[in-house]
Short mmCIF file of C-alpha atoms in Angstrom, two decimals:
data_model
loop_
_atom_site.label_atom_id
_atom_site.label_comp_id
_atom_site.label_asym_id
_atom_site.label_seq_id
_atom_site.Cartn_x
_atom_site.Cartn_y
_atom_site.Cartn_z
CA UNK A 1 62.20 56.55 77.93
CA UNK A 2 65.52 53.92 77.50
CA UNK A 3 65.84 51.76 80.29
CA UNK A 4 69.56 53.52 80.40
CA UNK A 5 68.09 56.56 80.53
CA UNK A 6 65.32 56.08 83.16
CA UNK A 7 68.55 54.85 85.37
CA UNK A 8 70.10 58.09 84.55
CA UNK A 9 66.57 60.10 85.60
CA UNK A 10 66.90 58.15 88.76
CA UNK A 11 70.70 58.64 89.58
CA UNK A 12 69.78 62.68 88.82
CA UNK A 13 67.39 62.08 91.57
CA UNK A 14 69.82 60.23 93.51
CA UNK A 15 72.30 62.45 93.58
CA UNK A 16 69.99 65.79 93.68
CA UNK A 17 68.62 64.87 96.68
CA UNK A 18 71.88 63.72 98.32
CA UNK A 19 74.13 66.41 97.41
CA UNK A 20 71.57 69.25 96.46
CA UNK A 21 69.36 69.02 99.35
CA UNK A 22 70.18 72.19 101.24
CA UNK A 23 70.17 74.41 97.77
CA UNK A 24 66.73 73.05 96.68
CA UNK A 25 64.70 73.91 99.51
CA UNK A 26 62.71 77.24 99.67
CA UNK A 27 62.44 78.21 103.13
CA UNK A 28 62.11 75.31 105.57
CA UNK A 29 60.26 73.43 102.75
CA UNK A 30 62.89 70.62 101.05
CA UNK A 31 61.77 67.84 98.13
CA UNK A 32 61.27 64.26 98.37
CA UNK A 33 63.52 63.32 95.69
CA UNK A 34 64.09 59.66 96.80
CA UNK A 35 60.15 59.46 97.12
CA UNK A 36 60.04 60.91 93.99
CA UNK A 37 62.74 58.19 92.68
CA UNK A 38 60.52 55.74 94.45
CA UNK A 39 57.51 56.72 92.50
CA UNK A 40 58.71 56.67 89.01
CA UNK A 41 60.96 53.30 89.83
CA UNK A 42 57.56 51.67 90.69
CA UNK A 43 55.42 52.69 87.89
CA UNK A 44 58.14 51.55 85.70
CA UNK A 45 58.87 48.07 87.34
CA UNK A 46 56.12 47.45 89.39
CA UNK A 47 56.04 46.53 93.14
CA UNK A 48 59.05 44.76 93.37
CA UNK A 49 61.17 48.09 91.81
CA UNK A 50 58.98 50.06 94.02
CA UNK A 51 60.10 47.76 97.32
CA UNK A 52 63.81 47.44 96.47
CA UNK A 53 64.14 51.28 95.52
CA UNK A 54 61.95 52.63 98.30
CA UNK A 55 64.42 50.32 100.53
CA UNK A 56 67.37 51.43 99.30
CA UNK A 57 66.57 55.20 99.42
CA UNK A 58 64.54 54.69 102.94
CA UNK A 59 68.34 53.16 104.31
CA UNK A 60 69.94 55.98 102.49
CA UNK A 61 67.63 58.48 104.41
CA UNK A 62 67.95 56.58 107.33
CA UNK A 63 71.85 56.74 107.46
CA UNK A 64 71.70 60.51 108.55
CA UNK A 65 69.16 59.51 111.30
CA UNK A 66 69.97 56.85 113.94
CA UNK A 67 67.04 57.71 116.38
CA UNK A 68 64.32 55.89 113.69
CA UNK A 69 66.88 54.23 111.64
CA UNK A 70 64.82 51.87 109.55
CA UNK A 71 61.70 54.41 109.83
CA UNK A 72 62.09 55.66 106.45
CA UNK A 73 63.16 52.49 104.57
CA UNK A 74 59.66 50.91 106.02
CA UNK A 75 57.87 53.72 105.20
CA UNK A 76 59.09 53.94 101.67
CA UNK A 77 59.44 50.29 100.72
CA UNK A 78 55.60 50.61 101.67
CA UNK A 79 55.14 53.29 99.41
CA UNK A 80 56.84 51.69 96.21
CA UNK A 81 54.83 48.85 96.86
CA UNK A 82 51.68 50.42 97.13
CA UNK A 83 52.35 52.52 94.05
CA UNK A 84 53.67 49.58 92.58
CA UNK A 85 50.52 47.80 92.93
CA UNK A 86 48.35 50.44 91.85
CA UNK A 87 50.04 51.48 88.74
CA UNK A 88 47.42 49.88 86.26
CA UNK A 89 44.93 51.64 87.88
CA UNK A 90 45.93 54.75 86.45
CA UNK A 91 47.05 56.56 83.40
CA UNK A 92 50.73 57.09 84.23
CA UNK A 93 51.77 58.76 80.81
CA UNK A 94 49.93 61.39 82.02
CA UNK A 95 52.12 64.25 83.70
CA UNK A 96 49.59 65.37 85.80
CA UNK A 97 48.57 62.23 86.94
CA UNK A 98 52.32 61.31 87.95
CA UNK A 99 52.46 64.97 89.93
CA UNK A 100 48.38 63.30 91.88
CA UNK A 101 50.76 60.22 92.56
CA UNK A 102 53.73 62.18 94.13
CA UNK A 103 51.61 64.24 95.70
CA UNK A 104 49.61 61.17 97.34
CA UNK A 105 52.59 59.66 97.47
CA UNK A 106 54.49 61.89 99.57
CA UNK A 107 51.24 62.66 101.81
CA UNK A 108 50.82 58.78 102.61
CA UNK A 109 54.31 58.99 103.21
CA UNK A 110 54.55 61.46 106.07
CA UNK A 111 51.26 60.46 107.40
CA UNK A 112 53.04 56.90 108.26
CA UNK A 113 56.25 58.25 108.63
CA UNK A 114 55.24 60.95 111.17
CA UNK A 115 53.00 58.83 112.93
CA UNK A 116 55.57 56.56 114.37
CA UNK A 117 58.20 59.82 114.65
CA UNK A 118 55.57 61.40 117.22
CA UNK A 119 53.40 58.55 117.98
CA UNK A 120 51.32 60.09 120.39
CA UNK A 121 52.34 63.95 120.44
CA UNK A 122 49.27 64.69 117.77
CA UNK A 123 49.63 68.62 117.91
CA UNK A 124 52.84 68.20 116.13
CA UNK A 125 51.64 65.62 114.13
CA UNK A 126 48.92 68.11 112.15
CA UNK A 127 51.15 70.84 112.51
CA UNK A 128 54.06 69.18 110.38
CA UNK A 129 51.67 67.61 108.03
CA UNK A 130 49.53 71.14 107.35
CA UNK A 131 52.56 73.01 107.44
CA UNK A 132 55.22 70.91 106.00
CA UNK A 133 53.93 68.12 104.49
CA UNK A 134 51.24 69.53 102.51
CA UNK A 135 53.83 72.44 100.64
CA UNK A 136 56.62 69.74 100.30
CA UNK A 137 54.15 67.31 98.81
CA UNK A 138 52.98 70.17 96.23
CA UNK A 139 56.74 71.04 95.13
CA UNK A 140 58.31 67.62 95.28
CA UNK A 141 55.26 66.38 92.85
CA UNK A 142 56.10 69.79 90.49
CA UNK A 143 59.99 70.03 91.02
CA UNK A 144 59.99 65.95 90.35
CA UNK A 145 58.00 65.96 87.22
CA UNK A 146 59.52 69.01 85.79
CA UNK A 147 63.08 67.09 86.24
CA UNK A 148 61.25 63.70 84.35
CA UNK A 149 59.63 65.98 81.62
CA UNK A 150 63.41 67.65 81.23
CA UNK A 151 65.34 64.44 80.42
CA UNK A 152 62.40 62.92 78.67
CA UNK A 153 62.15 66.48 76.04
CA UNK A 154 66.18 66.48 76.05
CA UNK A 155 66.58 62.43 75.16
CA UNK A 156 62.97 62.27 73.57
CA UNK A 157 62.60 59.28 73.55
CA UNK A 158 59.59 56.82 74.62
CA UNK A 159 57.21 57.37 76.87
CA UNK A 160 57.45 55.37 80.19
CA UNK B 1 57.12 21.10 98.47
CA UNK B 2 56.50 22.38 95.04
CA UNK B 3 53.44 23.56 95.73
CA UNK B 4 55.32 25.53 98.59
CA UNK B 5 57.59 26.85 96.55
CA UNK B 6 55.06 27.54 93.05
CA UNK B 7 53.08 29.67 96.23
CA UNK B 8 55.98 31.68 96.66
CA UNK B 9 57.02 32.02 93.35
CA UNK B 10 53.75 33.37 92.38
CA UNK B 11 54.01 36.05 95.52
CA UNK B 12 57.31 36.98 94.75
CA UNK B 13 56.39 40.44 94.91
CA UNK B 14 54.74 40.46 98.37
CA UNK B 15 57.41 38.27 99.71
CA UNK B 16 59.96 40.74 98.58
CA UNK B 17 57.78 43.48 99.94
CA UNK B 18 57.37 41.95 103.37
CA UNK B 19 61.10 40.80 103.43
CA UNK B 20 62.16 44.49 102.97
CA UNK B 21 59.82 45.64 105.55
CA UNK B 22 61.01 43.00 107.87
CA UNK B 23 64.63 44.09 107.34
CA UNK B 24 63.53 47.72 107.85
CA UNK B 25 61.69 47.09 111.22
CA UNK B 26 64.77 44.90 111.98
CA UNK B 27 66.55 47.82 111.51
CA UNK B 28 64.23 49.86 114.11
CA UNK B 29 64.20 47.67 116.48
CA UNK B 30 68.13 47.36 116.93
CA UNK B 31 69.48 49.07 120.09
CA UNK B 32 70.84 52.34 119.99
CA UNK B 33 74.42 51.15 119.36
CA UNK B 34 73.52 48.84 116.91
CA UNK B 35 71.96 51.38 114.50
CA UNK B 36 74.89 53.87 115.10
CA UNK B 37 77.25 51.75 113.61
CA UNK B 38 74.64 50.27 111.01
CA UNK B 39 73.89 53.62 109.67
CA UNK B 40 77.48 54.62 110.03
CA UNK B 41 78.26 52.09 107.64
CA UNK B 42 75.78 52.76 105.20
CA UNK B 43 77.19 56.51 104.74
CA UNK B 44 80.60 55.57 104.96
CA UNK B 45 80.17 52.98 102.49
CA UNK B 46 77.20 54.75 99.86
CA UNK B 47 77.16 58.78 101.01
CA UNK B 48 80.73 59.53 102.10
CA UNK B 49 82.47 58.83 98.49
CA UNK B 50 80.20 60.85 96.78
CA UNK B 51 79.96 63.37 99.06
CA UNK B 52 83.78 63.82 99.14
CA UNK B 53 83.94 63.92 95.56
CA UNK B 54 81.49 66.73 95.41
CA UNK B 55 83.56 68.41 97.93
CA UNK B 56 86.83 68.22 96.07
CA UNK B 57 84.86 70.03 93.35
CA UNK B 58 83.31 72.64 95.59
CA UNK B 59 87.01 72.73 96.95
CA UNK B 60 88.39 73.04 93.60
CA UNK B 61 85.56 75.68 92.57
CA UNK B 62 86.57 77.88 95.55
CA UNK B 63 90.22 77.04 95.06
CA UNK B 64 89.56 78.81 91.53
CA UNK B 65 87.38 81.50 92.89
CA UNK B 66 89.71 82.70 95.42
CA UNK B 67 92.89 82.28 93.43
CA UNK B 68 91.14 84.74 90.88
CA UNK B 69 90.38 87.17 94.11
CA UNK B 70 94.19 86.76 95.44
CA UNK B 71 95.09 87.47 91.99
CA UNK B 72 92.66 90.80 92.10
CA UNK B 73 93.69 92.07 95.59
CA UNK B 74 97.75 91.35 94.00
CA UNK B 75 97.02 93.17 91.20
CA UNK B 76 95.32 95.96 93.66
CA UNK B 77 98.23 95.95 96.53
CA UNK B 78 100.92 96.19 93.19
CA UNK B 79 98.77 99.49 92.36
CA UNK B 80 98.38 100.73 95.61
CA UNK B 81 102.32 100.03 96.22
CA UNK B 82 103.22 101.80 92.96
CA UNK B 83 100.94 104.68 94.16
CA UNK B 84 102.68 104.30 97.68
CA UNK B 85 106.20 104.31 96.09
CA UNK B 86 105.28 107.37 94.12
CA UNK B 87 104.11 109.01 97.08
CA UNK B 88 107.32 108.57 99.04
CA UNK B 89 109.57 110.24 96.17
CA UNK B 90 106.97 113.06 96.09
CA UNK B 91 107.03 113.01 99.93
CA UNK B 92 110.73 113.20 99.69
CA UNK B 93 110.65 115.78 97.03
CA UNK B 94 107.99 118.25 98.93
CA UNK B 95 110.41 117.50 102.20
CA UNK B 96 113.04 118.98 100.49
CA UNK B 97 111.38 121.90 98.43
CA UNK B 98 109.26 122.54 102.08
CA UNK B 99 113.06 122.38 104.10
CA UNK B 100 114.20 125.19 101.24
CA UNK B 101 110.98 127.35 101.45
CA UNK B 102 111.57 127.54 105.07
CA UNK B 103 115.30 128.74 104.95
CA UNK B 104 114.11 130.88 102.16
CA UNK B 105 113.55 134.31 104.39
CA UNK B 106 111.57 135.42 101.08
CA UNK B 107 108.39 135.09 99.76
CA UNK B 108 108.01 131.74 97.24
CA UNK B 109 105.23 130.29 95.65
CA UNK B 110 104.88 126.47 95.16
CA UNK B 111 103.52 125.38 92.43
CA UNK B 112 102.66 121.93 90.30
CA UNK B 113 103.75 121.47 87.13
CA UNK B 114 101.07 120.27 85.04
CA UNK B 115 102.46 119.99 81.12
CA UNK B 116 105.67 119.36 80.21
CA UNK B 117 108.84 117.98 81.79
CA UNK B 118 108.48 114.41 80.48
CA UNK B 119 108.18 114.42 77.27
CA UNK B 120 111.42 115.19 75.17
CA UNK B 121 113.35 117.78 75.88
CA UNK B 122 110.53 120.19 76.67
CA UNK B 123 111.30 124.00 76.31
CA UNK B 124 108.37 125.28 78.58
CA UNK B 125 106.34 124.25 81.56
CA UNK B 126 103.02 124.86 82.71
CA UNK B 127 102.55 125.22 86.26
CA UNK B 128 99.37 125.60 88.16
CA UNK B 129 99.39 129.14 89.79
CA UNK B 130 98.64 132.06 87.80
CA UNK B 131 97.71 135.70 88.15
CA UNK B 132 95.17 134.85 90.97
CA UNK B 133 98.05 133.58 92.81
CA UNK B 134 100.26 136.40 92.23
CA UNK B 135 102.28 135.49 89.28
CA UNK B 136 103.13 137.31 86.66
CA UNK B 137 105.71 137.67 84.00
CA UNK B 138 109.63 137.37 84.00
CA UNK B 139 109.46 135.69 88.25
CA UNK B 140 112.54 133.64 88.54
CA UNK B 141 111.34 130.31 88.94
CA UNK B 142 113.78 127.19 90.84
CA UNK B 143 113.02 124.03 92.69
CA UNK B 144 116.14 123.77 95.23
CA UNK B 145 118.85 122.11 92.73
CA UNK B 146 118.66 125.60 91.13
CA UNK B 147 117.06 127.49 88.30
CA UNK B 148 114.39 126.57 85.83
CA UNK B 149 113.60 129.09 84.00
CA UNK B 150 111.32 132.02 84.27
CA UNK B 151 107.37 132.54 83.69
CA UNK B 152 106.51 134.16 80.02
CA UNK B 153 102.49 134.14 79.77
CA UNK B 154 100.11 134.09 82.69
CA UNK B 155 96.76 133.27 83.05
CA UNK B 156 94.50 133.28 85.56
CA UNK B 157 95.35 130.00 87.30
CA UNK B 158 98.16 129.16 84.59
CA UNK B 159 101.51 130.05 83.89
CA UNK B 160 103.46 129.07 81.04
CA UNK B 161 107.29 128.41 81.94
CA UNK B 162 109.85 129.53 79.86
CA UNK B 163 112.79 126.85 80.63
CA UNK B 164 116.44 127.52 81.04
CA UNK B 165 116.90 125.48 77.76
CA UNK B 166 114.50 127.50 75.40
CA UNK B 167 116.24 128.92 72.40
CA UNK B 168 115.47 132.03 73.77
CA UNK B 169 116.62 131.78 77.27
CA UNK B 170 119.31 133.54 78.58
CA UNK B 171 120.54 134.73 81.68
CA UNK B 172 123.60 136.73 83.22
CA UNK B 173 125.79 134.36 85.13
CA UNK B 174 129.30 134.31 86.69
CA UNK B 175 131.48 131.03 88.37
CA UNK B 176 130.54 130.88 91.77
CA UNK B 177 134.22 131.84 93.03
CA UNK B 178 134.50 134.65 90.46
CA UNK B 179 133.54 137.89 88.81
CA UNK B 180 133.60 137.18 85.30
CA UNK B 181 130.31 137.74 83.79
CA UNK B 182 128.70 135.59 80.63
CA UNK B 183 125.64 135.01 79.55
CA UNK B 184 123.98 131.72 79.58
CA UNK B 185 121.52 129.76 77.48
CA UNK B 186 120.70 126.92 75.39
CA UNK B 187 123.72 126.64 73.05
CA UNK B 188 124.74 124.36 69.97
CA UNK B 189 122.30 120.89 70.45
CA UNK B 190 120.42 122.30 72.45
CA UNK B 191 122.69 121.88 75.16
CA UNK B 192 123.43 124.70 78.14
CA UNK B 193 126.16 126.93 77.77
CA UNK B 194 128.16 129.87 79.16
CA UNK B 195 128.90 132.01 76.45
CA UNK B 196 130.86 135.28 76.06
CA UNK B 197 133.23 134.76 78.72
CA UNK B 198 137.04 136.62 78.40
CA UNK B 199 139.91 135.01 77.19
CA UNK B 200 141.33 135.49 80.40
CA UNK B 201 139.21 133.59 82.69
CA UNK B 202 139.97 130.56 83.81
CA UNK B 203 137.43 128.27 84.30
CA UNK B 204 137.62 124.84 85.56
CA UNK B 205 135.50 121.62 84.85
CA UNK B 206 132.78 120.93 87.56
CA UNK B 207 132.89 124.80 89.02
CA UNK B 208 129.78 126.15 89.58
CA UNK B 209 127.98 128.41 87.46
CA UNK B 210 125.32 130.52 89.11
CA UNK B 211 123.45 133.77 88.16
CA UNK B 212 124.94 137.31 88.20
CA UNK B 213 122.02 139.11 89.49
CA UNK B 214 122.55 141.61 86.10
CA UNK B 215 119.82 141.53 84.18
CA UNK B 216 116.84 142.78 86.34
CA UNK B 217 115.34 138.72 86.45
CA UNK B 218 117.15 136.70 88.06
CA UNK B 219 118.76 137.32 92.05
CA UNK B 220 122.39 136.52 92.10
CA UNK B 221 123.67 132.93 93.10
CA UNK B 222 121.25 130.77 91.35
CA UNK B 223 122.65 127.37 90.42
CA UNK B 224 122.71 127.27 87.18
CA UNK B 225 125.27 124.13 85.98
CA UNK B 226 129.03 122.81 86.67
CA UNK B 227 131.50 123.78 83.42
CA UNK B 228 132.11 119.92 81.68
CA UNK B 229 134.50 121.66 78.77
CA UNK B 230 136.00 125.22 77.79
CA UNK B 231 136.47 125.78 74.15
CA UNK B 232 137.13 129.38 72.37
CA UNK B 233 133.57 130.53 71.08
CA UNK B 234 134.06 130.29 66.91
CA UNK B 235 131.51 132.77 66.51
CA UNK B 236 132.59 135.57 68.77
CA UNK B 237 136.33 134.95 68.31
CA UNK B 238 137.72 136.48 71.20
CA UNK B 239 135.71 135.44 73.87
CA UNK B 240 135.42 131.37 75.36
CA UNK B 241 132.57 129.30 75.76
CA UNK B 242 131.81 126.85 78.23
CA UNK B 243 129.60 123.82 77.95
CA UNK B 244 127.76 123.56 81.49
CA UNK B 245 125.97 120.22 83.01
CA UNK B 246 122.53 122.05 84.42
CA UNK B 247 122.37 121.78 87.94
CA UNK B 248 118.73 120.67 87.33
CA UNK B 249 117.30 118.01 85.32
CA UNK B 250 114.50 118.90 84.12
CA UNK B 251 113.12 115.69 83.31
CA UNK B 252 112.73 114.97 86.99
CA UNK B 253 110.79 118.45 88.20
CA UNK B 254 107.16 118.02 89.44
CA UNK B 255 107.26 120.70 91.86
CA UNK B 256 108.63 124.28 91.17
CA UNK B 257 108.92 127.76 93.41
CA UNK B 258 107.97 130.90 91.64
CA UNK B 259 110.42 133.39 93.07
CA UNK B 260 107.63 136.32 93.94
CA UNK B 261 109.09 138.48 96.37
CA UNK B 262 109.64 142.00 95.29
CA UNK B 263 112.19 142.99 96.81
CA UNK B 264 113.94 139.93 93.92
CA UNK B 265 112.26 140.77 91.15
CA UNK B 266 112.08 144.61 90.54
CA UNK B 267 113.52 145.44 87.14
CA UNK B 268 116.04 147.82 88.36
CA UNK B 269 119.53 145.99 88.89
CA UNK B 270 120.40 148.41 91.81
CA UNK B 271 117.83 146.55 94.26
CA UNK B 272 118.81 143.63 93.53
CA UNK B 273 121.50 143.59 96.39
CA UNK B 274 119.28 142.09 98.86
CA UNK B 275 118.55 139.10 96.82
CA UNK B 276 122.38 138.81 96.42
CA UNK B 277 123.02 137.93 99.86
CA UNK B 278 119.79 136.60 100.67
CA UNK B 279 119.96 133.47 98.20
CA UNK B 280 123.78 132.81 98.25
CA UNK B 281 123.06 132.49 101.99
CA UNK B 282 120.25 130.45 101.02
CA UNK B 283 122.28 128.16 98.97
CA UNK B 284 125.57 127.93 100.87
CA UNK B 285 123.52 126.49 103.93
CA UNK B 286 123.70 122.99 104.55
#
């Protein structure tokens, strides 16, 4: 995929989860999309993309919450990092693979990021994770590679 | 120094990392204040333009979608006012056929026409009463302007109208304010006309023409049109003609009495007398 193109894949995502939010979710379960952004900007550019982007969507997120304003731009720039980091480690052509990383992704996510949001309270803690976490992980990984496999089969172009 | 700075050059990555990470525990670590206007500024400044683009859209898309439901509900309330307007001259029309029927002392029977009347120049009706209703043939048949014409064929729950402008058509009639009997019926174009009338009468333009009560159909003092010329009749030499405007236009009759009564309708002339007074009594009321 065109470096103009993966911008596009990531402004869909930007804008999807900003604007779309509410319409995407199915029941009380709503996508990742930045994390998803996050994801595919670090296995593209590596830990620094991962940083900056997970940053920049974290203080997005965080905007609409002033409680833990900062929680999610930690949490992500964390995440873009990590992913970042680990991206030779794995075969990220693969689709499936990139729906494991999401997945992991979004569970290492919520682990952090719900750690500090309860930090101590550890009923809710499991209870969001198992009941929340888990089925938002599994459909932001599907709903987020279905989007890249979209624009990659409409522009067909090369592969990331 | 270079050393320093070849160390950070080759951790770029990391520093960037932790420098983000600083900046977002920065963040979490401002007071409550502090983050409410940081974060305010963030969406004002990244969310808000967007988001109020989208909504002009979603404003323009419902703009769109209820304009096209105004423009349904118009197109409904210009129906339902057309009905309604129809419905008032029908209202007005039963008022006044129901305010006749109930000075009528004699036995009428309303009826719908259902064929005829708007095409052009119809000759019959068809109303909706037949011989379940009590119809049958030759009944006088009026709305309260005056006469119609009379029923021909009957079926069950139909009745074909003969109208006062059918080639065939003809009744006795007289001037209101005189004796002199003629006979009228569609004449020359169609039109209605008095014919055989003597030499001697005088008849005037816009005097009443109503029915004789001869004839053994037709009670006397029916409106049947106002003289608009008096010319000698070619045909019959000695005798005039006179071209009448009918005292009902047909074109505008929905609703129609069947004149049922009896005591009206029996095919001897001589018992005709009650209708006489009867339905010039009937007419001359306000």
């Amino acid at each position: 995929m065109s470096s103009f193109r993966f911008f596009i894949f990531l402004l869909i995502l930007f804008f999807a989860h900003l604007l779309l939010y509410q319409y995407l979710s199915v029941g009380r379960i709503f996508p990742d999309l930045f994390l998803v952004a996050v994801v595919y900007c670090a296995l593209r550019l590596g830990p620094t993309g991962g940083s900056v982007s997970g940053f920049i969507c974290g203080m997005v997120q965080d905007s609409f919450s002033y409680t833990y304003f900062g929680l999610h731009s930690a949490v992500k720039t964390a995440v873009g990092f990590a992913v970042g980091k680990a991206r030779h480690s794995f075969f990220s052509n693969n689709y499936l693979v990139q729906m494991a990383i999401i997945f992991a992704a979004k569970i290492i996510h919520d682990i952090i990021f719900y750690a500090f949001y309860f930090s101590g309270g550890e009923e809710s803690f499991w209870s969001r994770i198992f009941l929340e976490t888990l089925p938002s992980a599994v459909y932001t990984s599907v709903l987020g590679v279905a989007l890249f496999i979209i624009l990659r089969i409409k522009t067909a172009t090369k592969s990331l | 120094m270079a050393k320093f700075f070849l160390f950070l050059w080759d951790h770029k990555q990391s520093l960037i990392f932790l420098l983000l990470l600083l900046l977002s525990l920065a963040a979490l670590s401002l007071s409550g204040t502090q983050r409410f206007h940081l974060a305010r500024q963030i969406n004002r400044t990244i969310i808000t333009p967007f988001q109020m683009a989208v909504s002009q859209v979603d404003y323009v898309l419902r703009l769109k979608k209820e304009n096209e439901g105004l423009r349904k509900n118009n197109f409904i309330l210009t129906l339902e006012l057309f009905h309604l307007e129809e419905a008032k001259k029908q209202n007005q029309r039963l008022e006044r056929l129901l305010d006749f029927a109930r000075r009528a002392p004699i036995h009428f029977i309303a009826c719908r026409v259902i064929s005829g009347g708007l095409g052009e120049k119809p000759e019959v009706f068809i109303i909706d009463k037949g011989s379940l209703h009590g119809l049958r043939p030759n009944l006088p048949v009026l709305v309260p302007e005056g006469l119609v014409g009379k029923t021909i064929e009957i079926d069950p729950e139909r009745t074909v109208v003969q109208l006062y402008n059918h080639q065939d058509f003809r009744v006795s009639a007289k001037p209101s304010k005189g004796e002199e009997r003629g006979i009228a019926g569609s004449g020359p174009g169609g039109e209605l006309y008095l014919f055989n009338i003597p030499l001697r009468t005088l008849l005037k333009e816009g005097e009443l023409i109503v029915s004789s009560g001869m004839g053994g159909i037709f009670p006397k003092g029916i409106p049947i049109g106002t003289v608009a010329s008096v010319e000698k009749d070619e045909e019959m030499g000695i005798k005039l003609r006179a071209r009448l405007i009918p005292a009902v236009d047909l074109d505008k009759v929905q609703e129609v009495f069947v004149l049922a009564d009896s005591a009206f309708v029996s095919p001897t002339a001589g018992e005709l007398y009650e209708a006489t007074d009867t339905l010039l009594n009937l007419w001359n009321e306000p």
